[in-house]
Amino acid sequence: MALRVREAKVLLKNDFPDGAYYLAGYAAECAIKACIARRTVRYEFPDKKRVMQSWTQTSRN
């Protein structure tokens, strides 16, 4: 994730705000999925309530 954020900063600095916005959003999405995956046992389909709570908790920060 850190690499994509750095790349987004480079894009923004070089006047490519659309690409920077897209790449930063991609990095954030990957971070959210990593948090959910960390709490999920292999081959387990996560409970919808837990996934929604993960999203809500992440969104508030």
Backbone as numpy.savetxt, mean C-alpha at the origin, in Angstrom:
# Nx Ny Nz CAx CAy CAz Cx Cy Cz
8.79 -1.37 -0.88 7.97 -0.18 -0.88 8.83 1.07 -0.88
9.88 1.08 -0.10 10.72 2.28 0.00 11.28 2.68 -1.37
11.62 1.70 -2.17 12.14 1.99 -3.51 11.10 2.71 -4.36
9.87 2.24 -4.33 8.81 2.86 -5.13 8.51 4.28 -4.66
8.59 4.50 -3.35 8.37 5.85 -2.82 9.49 6.78 -3.30
10.72 6.30 -3.27 11.84 7.11 -3.78 11.65 7.42 -5.26
11.21 6.42 -6.01 10.98 6.64 -7.44 9.86 7.66 -7.66
8.82 7.59 -6.83 7.72 8.55 -6.94 8.22 9.97 -6.66
9.12 10.11 -5.69 9.69 11.43 -5.40 10.49 11.96 -6.58
11.22 11.08 -7.24 11.99 11.49 -8.42 11.05 11.95 -9.52
9.98 11.21 -9.73 9.00 11.61 -10.75 8.40 12.97 -10.43
8.04 13.17 -9.17 7.45 14.44 -8.78 8.44 15.59 -8.95
9.67 15.36 -8.54 10.71 16.39 -8.67 10.95 16.77 -10.13
10.78 15.82 -11.04 11.01 16.06 -12.46 9.73 16.39 -13.22
8.73 16.87 -12.48 7.48 17.37 -13.06 6.65 16.30 -13.76
6.56 15.14 -13.12 5.67 14.07 -13.58 4.71 13.71 -12.44
3.81 14.63 -12.07 2.96 14.40 -10.91 2.00 13.22 -11.07
1.51 12.99 -12.28 0.59 11.87 -12.48 1.27 10.53 -12.20
2.47 10.37 -12.72 3.23 9.14 -12.48 3.60 8.99 -11.02
3.95 10.11 -10.38 4.31 10.08 -8.96 3.11 9.67 -8.12
1.96 10.23 -8.42 0.73 9.90 -7.69 0.39 8.42 -7.87
0.47 7.93 -9.09 0.17 6.53 -9.37 1.13 5.61 -8.61
2.42 5.90 -8.68 3.42 5.04 -8.06 3.32 5.07 -6.54
3.05 6.24 -5.97 2.88 6.33 -4.52 1.65 5.54 -4.08
0.58 5.60 -4.85 -0.62 4.81 -4.54 -0.36 3.32 -4.62
0.42 2.93 -5.60 0.81 1.53 -5.76 1.61 1.06 -4.54
2.54 1.89 -4.08 3.34 1.55 -2.91 2.46 1.42 -1.67
1.51 2.33 -1.52 0.60 2.26 -0.37 -0.26 1.00 -0.42
-0.76 0.66 -1.60 -1.56 -0.56 -1.76 -0.75 -1.80 -1.39
0.49 -1.86 -1.82 1.36 -2.99 -1.49 1.59 -3.08 0.02
1.76 -1.93 0.66 1.97 -1.91 2.11 0.75 -2.43 2.85
-0.42 -2.03 2.40 -1.66 -2.50 3.03 -1.80 -4.01 2.86
-1.55 -4.50 1.66 -1.65 -5.94 1.41 -0.62 -6.71 2.22
0.57 -6.14 2.41 1.60 -6.80 3.22 1.15 -6.91 4.67
0.50 -5.88 5.19 -0.02 -5.91 6.56 -1.07 -7.00 6.72
-1.96 -7.12 5.75 -3.00 -8.15 5.80 -2.36 -9.53 5.68
-1.42 -9.68 4.77 -0.77 -10.98 4.55 0.01 -11.42 5.79
0.59 -10.48 6.50 1.36 -10.81 7.70 0.48 -11.46 8.76
-0.80 -11.11 8.76 -1.72 -11.66 9.75 -2.48 -12.88 9.23
-2.17 -13.34 8.04 -2.88 -14.45 7.42 -1.98 -15.68 7.36
-2.52 -16.80 7.81 -1.79 -18.06 7.75 -1.81 -18.56 6.30
-0.76 -19.23 5.90 -0.67 -19.74 4.54 -1.89 -20.60 4.21
-2.45 -20.40 3.04 -3.63 -21.10 2.52 -4.92 -20.73 3.25
-4.87 -19.77 4.13 -6.08 -19.33 4.83 -6.70 -18.18 4.04
-8.01 -18.22 3.87 -8.70 -17.10 3.24 -9.12 -16.17 4.37
-8.63 -14.93 4.40 -8.90 -14.07 5.56 -10.37 -13.73 5.71
-10.78 -13.61 6.96 -12.13 -13.22 7.30 -12.39 -11.79 6.80
-13.54 -11.58 6.18 -13.84 -10.27 5.60 -13.80 -9.17 6.66
-14.29 -9.47 7.85 -14.30 -8.48 8.92 -12.86 -8.05 9.27
-11.95 -9.02 9.34 -10.56 -8.69 9.66 -9.92 -7.85 8.56
-10.23 -8.17 7.32 -9.69 -7.39 6.20 -10.22 -5.96 6.27
-11.51 -5.81 6.51 -12.10 -4.48 6.58 -11.53 -3.69 7.75
-11.29 -4.35 8.89 -10.68 -3.67 10.03 -9.26 -3.23 9.69
-8.54 -4.05 8.97 -7.17 -3.68 8.57 -7.20 -2.43 7.72
-8.14 -2.38 6.80 -8.25 -1.22 5.92 -8.61 0.02 6.72
-9.58 -0.10 7.63 -10.02 1.04 8.43 -8.89 1.55 9.31
-8.16 0.65 9.95 -7.07 1.06 10.83 -5.96 1.73 10.03
-5.68 1.23 8.86 -4.63 1.81 8.02 -5.04 3.19 7.53
-6.31 3.35 7.20 -6.79 4.61 6.64 -6.75 5.75 7.65
-6.87 5.43 8.92 -6.89 6.47 9.95 -5.52 7.03 10.24
-4.47 6.29 9.93 -3.11 6.75 10.28 -2.63 7.84 9.37
